[in-house]
GROMACS .gro file of C-alpha atoms in nm:
model
  343
    1MET     CA    1  23.486   8.718  16.391
    2THR     CA    2  23.336   8.756  16.050
    3VAL     CA    3  23.013   8.640  15.898
    4ALA     CA    4  23.035   8.516  15.542
    5VAL     CA    5  22.885   8.805  15.352
    6ILE     CA    6  22.883   8.869  14.982
    7ALA     CA    7  23.120   9.154  14.906
    8LEU     CA    8  22.961   9.468  14.771
    9ALA     CA    9  23.046   9.590  14.427
   10ALA     CA   10  23.076   9.961  14.360
   11ALA     CA   11  22.727  10.092  14.306
   12GLY     CA   12  22.608  10.421  14.168
   13CYS     CA   13  22.343  10.637  14.326
   14GLY     CA   14  22.131  10.701  14.018
   15LYS     CA   15  21.764  10.618  13.970
   16SER     CA   16  21.813  10.395  13.669
   17SER     CA   17  21.732  10.027  13.652
   18SER     CA   18  21.923   9.756  13.471
   19ASP     CA   19  21.800   9.473  13.254
   20SER     CA   20  22.024   9.233  13.067
   21GLY     CA   21  21.717   9.098  12.893
   22ALA     CA   22  21.800   8.729  12.851
   23THR     CA   23  21.580   8.434  12.936
   24SER     CA   24  21.769   8.165  13.126
   25THR     CA   25  21.746   7.790  13.173
   26ASN     CA   26  21.970   7.573  13.389
   27SER     CA   27  22.134   7.253  13.268
   28SER     CA   28  21.840   7.045  13.388
   29GLY     CA   29  21.589   7.265  13.215
   30LYS     CA   30  21.421   7.345  13.545
   31TYR     CA   31  21.451   7.721  13.533
   32ASN     CA   32  21.270   7.912  13.261
   33GLY     CA   33  21.221   8.253  13.416
   34LYS     CA   34  21.350   8.568  13.255
   35GLY     CA   35  21.581   8.634  13.550
   36ILE     CA   36  21.594   8.804  13.889
   37GLY     CA   37  21.372   9.098  13.973
   38LEU     CA   38  21.495   9.323  14.254
   39ALA     CA   39  21.302   9.624  14.387
   40TYR     CA   40  21.496   9.853  14.620
   41ASP     CA   41  21.390  10.013  14.945
   42ILE     CA   42  21.420  10.383  15.031
   43GLY     CA   43  21.777  10.505  14.981
   44GLY     CA   44  21.818  10.284  14.676
   45LYS     CA   45  22.133  10.147  14.523
   46GLY     CA   46  22.445  10.323  14.643
   47ASP     CA   47  22.358  10.336  15.013
   48GLN     CA   48  22.669  10.125  15.095
   49SER     CA   49  22.446   9.938  15.336
   50PHE     CA   50  22.112   9.755  15.315
   51ASN     CA   51  22.018   9.799  14.948
   52ASP     CA   52  22.373   9.748  14.824
   53ALA     CA   53  22.395   9.424  15.019
   54ALA     CA   54  22.091   9.297  14.828
   55TYR     CA   55  22.245   9.416  14.501
   56ALA     CA   56  22.565   9.225  14.577
   57GLY     CA   57  22.369   8.901  14.610
   58PHE     CA   58  22.179   8.987  14.292
   59GLN     CA   59  22.504   9.041  14.098
   60LYS     CA   60  22.669   8.724  14.227
   61ALA     CA   61  22.363   8.519  14.134
   62GLU     CA   62  22.358   8.668  13.784
   63LYS     CA   63  22.723   8.573  13.738
   64ASP     CA   64  22.720   8.230  13.899
   65PHE     CA   65  22.401   8.106  13.738
   66GLY     CA   66  22.432   8.287  13.406
   67ILE     CA   67  22.092   8.448  13.438
   68ALA     CA   68  21.958   8.792  13.368
   69GLY     CA   69  21.837   9.049  13.616
   70ARG     CA   70  21.652   9.374  13.650
   71ASP     CA   71  21.678   9.602  13.952
   72ILE     CA   72  21.450   9.900  14.001
   73GLU     CA   73  21.495  10.210  14.217
   74PRO     CA   74  21.230  10.351  14.450
   75GLN     CA   75  21.082  10.696  14.399
   76ASP     CA   76  21.050  10.970  14.658
   77GLY     CA   77  20.716  10.972  14.837
   78GLU     CA   78  20.587  10.661  14.667
   79SER     CA   79  20.277  10.473  14.781
   80ASP     CA   80  20.200  10.103  14.828
   81ALA     CA   81  20.025  10.122  14.491
   82ASP     CA   82  20.354  10.227  14.330
   83LYS     CA   83  20.523   9.923  14.481
   84VAL     CA   84  20.242   9.698  14.360
   85GLN     CA   85  20.284   9.834  14.008
   86ARG     CA   86  20.662   9.781  14.022
   87LEU     CA   87  20.633   9.417  14.131
   88ASP     CA   88  20.350   9.355  13.887
   89THR     CA   89  20.564   9.489  13.602
   90LEU     CA   90  20.845   9.249  13.694
   91ALA     CA   91  20.602   8.957  13.721
   92LYS     CA   92  20.438   9.028  13.386
   93ALA     CA   93  20.784   9.037  13.229
   94GLY     CA   94  20.854   8.688  13.361
   95TYR     CA   95  21.115   8.758  13.629
   96ASN     CA   96  21.150   8.484  13.888
   97PRO     CA   97  21.225   8.526  14.173
   98ILE     CA   98  21.112   8.880  14.251
   99ILE     CA   99  21.247   9.034  14.570
  100GLY     CA  100  21.124   9.338  14.762
  101VAL     CA  101  21.409   9.488  14.962
  102GLY     CA  102  21.253   9.599  15.289
  103TYR     CA  103  20.950   9.560  15.514
  104SER     CA  104  20.762   9.834  15.329
  105TYR     CA  105  20.706   9.590  15.040
  106ALA     CA  106  20.487   9.360  15.253
  107PRO     CA  107  20.147   9.482  15.124
  108ALA     CA  108  20.270   9.478  14.763
  109VAL     CA  109  20.425   9.131  14.789
  110LYS     CA  110  20.108   8.993  14.947
  111GLU     CA  111  19.892   9.133  14.666
  112VAL     CA  112  20.113   9.053  14.368
  113ALA     CA  113  20.221   8.707  14.486
  114ALA     CA  114  19.856   8.604  14.498
  115LYS     CA  115  19.819   8.696  14.130
  116TYR     CA  116  20.128   8.502  14.019
  117PRO     CA  117  20.136   8.172  14.213
  118LYS     CA  118  20.403   8.019  13.987
  119ILE     CA  119  20.652   8.297  14.064
  120THR     CA  120  20.852   8.298  14.387
  121PHE     CA  121  20.856   8.628  14.575
  122GLY     CA  122  21.095   8.727  14.850
  123ILE     CA  123  21.071   9.004  15.105
  124ILE     CA  124  21.349   9.119  15.335
  125ASP     CA  125  21.287   9.217  15.698
  126ASP     CA  126  20.925   9.108  15.715
  127ASN     CA  127  20.766   8.780  15.819
  128GLU     CA  128  20.399   8.874  15.798
  129VAL     CA  129  20.334   8.759  15.441
  130THR     CA  130  20.236   8.391  15.444
  131ALA     CA  131  20.194   8.218  15.108
  132SER     CA  132  20.343   7.909  14.948
  133ASN     CA  133  20.526   8.120  14.690
  134VAL     CA  134  20.663   8.382  14.933
  135VAL     CA  135  20.991   8.370  15.125
  136ASP     CA  136  21.022   8.595  15.430
  137MET     CA  137  21.390   8.673  15.487
  138VAL     CA  138  21.440   8.802  15.839
  139PHE     CA  139  21.750   8.863  16.048
  140ALA     CA  140  21.826   8.871  16.419
  141ALA     CA  141  21.951   9.229  16.403
  142GLU     CA  142  21.931   9.247  16.781
  143GLN     CA  143  22.209   8.987  16.802
  144SER     CA  144  22.454   9.168  16.576
  145SER     CA  145  22.358   9.494  16.749
  146TYR     CA  146  22.437   9.334  17.087
  147LEU     CA  147  22.788   9.269  16.955
  148ALA     CA  148  22.806   9.631  16.841
  149GLY     CA  149  22.710   9.738  17.193
  150VAL     CA  150  22.978   9.518  17.348
  151ALA     CA  151  23.234   9.662  17.106
  152ALA     CA  152  23.125  10.020  17.175
  153ALA     CA  153  23.127   9.984  17.553
  154SER     CA  154  23.464   9.808  17.541
  155ALA     CA  155  23.623  10.068  17.313
  156THR     CA  156  23.489  10.393  17.461
  157LYS     CA  157  23.727  10.607  17.663
  158LYS     CA  158  23.450  10.819  17.811
  159ASP     CA  159  23.192  10.554  17.906
  160HIS     CA  160  22.962  10.750  17.677
  161ILE     CA  161  22.830  10.612  17.348
  162GLY     CA  162  22.546  10.677  17.106
  163PHE     CA  163  22.281  10.514  16.889
  164ILE     CA  164  22.120  10.675  16.584
  165GLY     CA  165  21.820  10.509  16.421
  166GLY     CA  166  21.694  10.615  16.082
  167VAL     CA  167  21.320  10.589  16.148
  168ASP     CA  168  21.133  10.541  16.476
  169ILE     CA  169  20.976  10.203  16.394
  170PRO     CA  170  20.973   9.860  16.563
  171LEU     CA  171  21.229   9.714  16.321
  172ILE     CA  172  21.489   9.974  16.420
  173HIS     CA  173  21.394   9.944  16.786
  174THR     CA  174  21.540   9.592  16.771
  175PHE     CA  175  21.878   9.739  16.676
  176GLU     CA  176  21.868   9.982  16.967
  177ALA     CA  177  21.750   9.716  17.213
  178GLY     CA  178  22.034   9.483  17.126
  179PHE     CA  179  22.290   9.762  17.126
  180ASP     CA  180  22.183   9.890  17.468
  181GLN     CA  181  22.180   9.543  17.619
  182GLY     CA  182  22.523   9.459  17.480
  183ALA     CA  183  22.673   9.784  17.604
  184LYS     CA  184  22.525   9.745  17.952
  185SER     CA  185  22.655   9.389  17.974
  186VAL     CA  186  23.000   9.548  17.975
  187ASN     CA  187  22.919   9.853  18.187
  188PRO     CA  188  22.573   9.879  18.347
  189LYS     CA  189  22.629  10.249  18.416
  190ILE     CA  190  22.738  10.348  18.066
  191LYS     CA  191  22.574  10.660  17.924
  192ILE     CA  192  22.395  10.602  17.593
  193GLU     CA  193  22.269  10.881  17.371
  194SER     CA  194  21.973  10.783  17.150
  195GLN     CA  195  21.808  10.958  16.857
  196TYR     CA  196  21.579  10.871  16.569
  197LEU     CA  197  21.610  11.091  16.262
  198THR     CA  198  21.244  11.085  16.155
  199GLN     CA  199  20.910  10.934  16.251
  200THR     CA  200  20.840  10.800  15.902
  201ALA     CA  201  21.056  10.675  15.617
  202GLN     CA  202  20.892  10.928  15.386
  203GLU     CA  203  21.059  11.205  15.588
  204GLY     CA  204  21.402  11.080  15.482
  205GLY     CA  205  21.528  10.898  15.790
  206PHE     CA  206  21.694  10.629  15.580
  207SER     CA  207  21.800  10.851  15.291
  208SER     CA  208  21.941  11.179  15.431
  209PRO     CA  209  22.314  11.184  15.512
  210ASP     CA  210  22.276  11.545  15.627
  211LYS     CA  211  22.032  11.438  15.899
  212GLY     CA  212  22.267  11.162  16.008
  213LYS     CA  213  22.561  11.400  16.020
  214ALA     CA  214  22.375  11.656  16.230
  215ALA     CA  215  22.252  11.393  16.476
  216ALA     CA  216  22.598  11.242  16.515
  217GLN     CA  217  22.753  11.582  16.569
  218GLY     CA  218  22.502  11.649  16.844
  219GLN     CA  219  22.590  11.323  17.019
  220ILE     CA  220  22.963  11.390  16.981
  221ASP     CA  221  22.916  11.738  17.128
  222ALA     CA  222  22.734  11.575  17.420
  223GLY     CA  223  23.038  11.357  17.484
  224ALA     CA  224  22.984  11.030  17.298
  225ASP     CA  225  23.299  10.881  17.146
  226VAL     CA  226  23.149  10.570  16.979
  227ILE     CA  227  22.831  10.598  16.770
  228TYR     CA  228  22.636  10.310  16.616
  229HIS     CA  229  22.389  10.384  16.338
  230ALA     CA  230  22.101  10.186  16.193
  231ALA     CA  231  22.004  10.447  15.939
  232GLY     CA  232  22.071  10.323  15.586
  233LEU     CA  233  22.205  10.592  15.355
  234SER     CA  234  22.176  10.848  15.638
  235GLY     CA  235  22.449  10.654  15.815
  236GLN     CA  236  22.705  10.792  15.574
  237GLY     CA  237  22.659  11.127  15.747
  238VAL     CA  238  22.705  10.963  16.087
  239ILE     CA  239  23.031  10.807  15.973
  240GLU     CA  240  23.152  11.134  15.822
  241ALA     CA  241  23.084  11.325  16.145
  242ALA     CA  242  23.262  11.061  16.352
  243SER     CA  243  23.564  11.070  16.124
  244THR     CA  244  23.582  11.448  16.136
  245ALA     CA  245  23.571  11.441  16.516
  246LYS     CA  246  23.814  11.147  16.530
  247VAL     CA  247  23.577  10.924  16.725
  248TRP     CA  248  23.452  10.576  16.642
  249ALA     CA  249  23.153  10.494  16.424
  250ILE     CA  250  22.999  10.149  16.396
  251GLY     CA  251  22.836  10.067  16.063
  252VAL     CA  252  22.537   9.851  15.986
  253ASP     CA  253  22.411   9.576  15.753
  254SER     CA  254  22.725   9.568  15.534
  255ASP     CA  255  23.096   9.585  15.620
  256GLN     CA  256  23.114   9.960  15.585
  257TYR     CA  257  23.488   9.970  15.650
  258SER     CA  258  23.532   9.800  15.312
  259GLN     CA  259  23.306  10.030  15.108
  260SER     CA  260  23.485  10.237  14.847
  261ALA     CA  261  23.247  10.531  14.892
  262LEU     CA  262  23.343  10.547  15.260
  263ALA     CA  263  23.716  10.490  15.213
  264LYS     CA  264  23.820  10.834  15.337
  265TYR     CA  265  23.641  10.771  15.668
  266LYS     CA  266  23.733  10.406  15.719
  267ASP     CA  267  24.002  10.460  15.983
  268TYR     CA  268  23.722  10.562  16.219
  269ILE     CA  269  23.485  10.274  16.140
  270LEU     CA  270  23.541  10.041  16.434
  271GLY     CA  271  23.335   9.762  16.277
  272SER     CA  272  22.987   9.692  16.143
  273ALA     CA  273  22.687   9.496  16.264
  274LEU     CA  274  22.623   9.267  15.969
  275LYS     CA  275  22.308   9.130  15.811
  276ASN     CA  276  22.383   8.886  15.533
  277VAL     CA  277  22.115   9.025  15.302
  278GLY     CA  278  22.326   8.946  14.997
  279GLY     CA  279  22.358   8.584  15.100
  280ALA     CA  280  21.983   8.554  15.155
  281VAL     CA  281  21.912   8.699  14.810
  282TYR     CA  282  22.167   8.467  14.652
  283ASP     CA  283  22.030   8.158  14.827
  284LEU     CA  284  21.675   8.238  14.719
  285VAL     CA  285  21.780   8.281  14.356
  286LYS     CA  286  21.980   7.957  14.375
  287SER     CA  287  21.679   7.767  14.506
  288VAL     CA  288  21.457   7.891  14.222
  289HIS     CA  289  21.728   7.831  13.963
  290GLU     CA  290  21.764   7.470  14.078
  291GLY     CA  291  21.391   7.412  14.065
  292LYS     CA  292  21.348   7.379  14.443
  293PRO     CA  293  21.232   7.725  14.551
  294GLU     CA  294  21.246   7.820  14.915
  295SER     CA  295  20.925   7.899  15.098
  296GLY     CA  296  20.824   8.031  15.439
  297VAL     CA  297  21.043   8.214  15.686
  298VAL     CA  298  21.423   8.206  15.657
  299ASN     CA  299  21.592   8.328  15.975
  300GLY     CA  300  21.942   8.473  15.977
  301THR     CA  301  22.106   8.446  16.321
  302LEU     CA  302  22.455   8.436  16.467
  303LYS     CA  303  22.427   8.059  16.474
  304THR     CA  304  22.339   8.032  16.104
  305GLY     CA  305  22.583   8.302  15.992
  306GLY     CA  306  22.298   8.534  15.892
  307VAL     CA  307  22.425   8.813  16.118
  308GLY     CA  308  22.762   8.898  16.269
  309PHE     CA  309  23.018   9.169  16.339
  310ALA     CA  310  23.277   9.276  16.084
  311ASP     CA  311  23.635   9.286  16.208
  312THR     CA  312  23.819   9.402  15.897
  313ASN     CA  313  23.963   9.723  16.043
  314PRO     CA  314  24.320   9.644  16.155
  315LYS     CA  315  24.282   9.900  16.434
  316TYR     CA  316  23.993   9.697  16.571
  317LYS     CA  317  24.187   9.372  16.543
  318ALA     CA  318  24.468   9.532  16.743
  319MET     CA  319  24.228   9.603  17.031
  320THR     CA  320  24.260   9.251  17.168
  321LYS     CA  321  24.047   9.304  17.479
  322VAL     CA  322  23.763   9.446  17.270
  323VAL     CA  323  23.787   9.161  17.021
  324ALA     CA  324  23.787   8.905  17.302
  325ALA     CA  325  23.479   9.063  17.461
  326VAL     CA  326  23.291   9.056  17.132
  327GLU     CA  327  23.395   8.698  17.060
  328LYS     CA  328  23.277   8.585  17.404
  329ALA     CA  329  22.945   8.766  17.360
  330LYS     CA  330  22.896   8.598  17.023
  331GLN     CA  331  22.958   8.253  17.166
  332ASP     CA  332  22.733   8.320  17.466
  333ILE     CA  333  22.445   8.407  17.233
  334ILE     CA  334  22.506   8.104  17.013
  335ASP     CA  335  22.523   7.879  17.321
  336GLY     CA  336  22.200   8.021  17.458
  337LYS     CA  337  22.364   8.175  17.765
  338VAL     CA  338  22.245   8.519  17.654
  339THR     CA  339  21.904   8.598  17.508
  340VAL     CA  340  21.898   8.934  17.334
  341ASN     CA  341  21.609   9.174  17.375
  342THR     CA  342  21.414   9.289  17.072
  343LYS     CA  343  21.238   9.577  17.250
   0.00000   0.00000   0.00000
């Protein structure tokens, strides 16, 4: 049961930005921006998850529409003012659209979008910025996490599973809420370990594989044999620990089974709760390129294909009872028979 996501290209982990430098116009002459501006969230390009999903959409749009692009890495310990400066730099250079990857860009998008009303701005995972030239791209992560919970509770041999969140914030609480509800729909008495790596993003909760590895090892030692992470780059450590212990990990945001950087661990990646961030980025660029820019809130749900559960691991596909349980849960949510908690 896949969701149509844009495949990730191999991405490096460096702090550099790219700029192909060309100004682009479509065949109708509607588009005259310099290209796509993309500003990454904490963890940056190479996280094999959230940021790389955005980069995949960015790359596909560059190729399909023949337009330029510039993507810029975050810096450690940066402030809102740093984000404002980054977006302002892209706007002054003529990039359109300009996309902030992550809720932390909300203050910067609000400020810079007001200064450049003819440029379309996008922000992922936030719907608080309301302006005619801003697109809020949000996803029902609780729905895909519910499917992850159903998969975990159906696959565990110990009735003992775990959740690891990168940062203790409301956005990540939605992942945990959906996961817990999905797991308990299968087994109300299932034991669920839960841990958040840090209280703030600045402490490295989304960017520290070592923290993810240590947390996962603790849950494995406690008896969990399926662990779901919503921790960005830190999730690589979760997946490594699960592979070493020969227990299941469930990835997030992108199909982590298919990521080249995680290839040596993939046999122990049961599946991934997907957010089609790449598709949302691509669709926004397409709308601007065609002269009909999106505006307002764009919701990605199971029904719209904006979220889903990756089933690319052949070992998962062979677990027919697990697959059937996840498929039924998906349809129940789409049909409105199940409403997933966000808290």
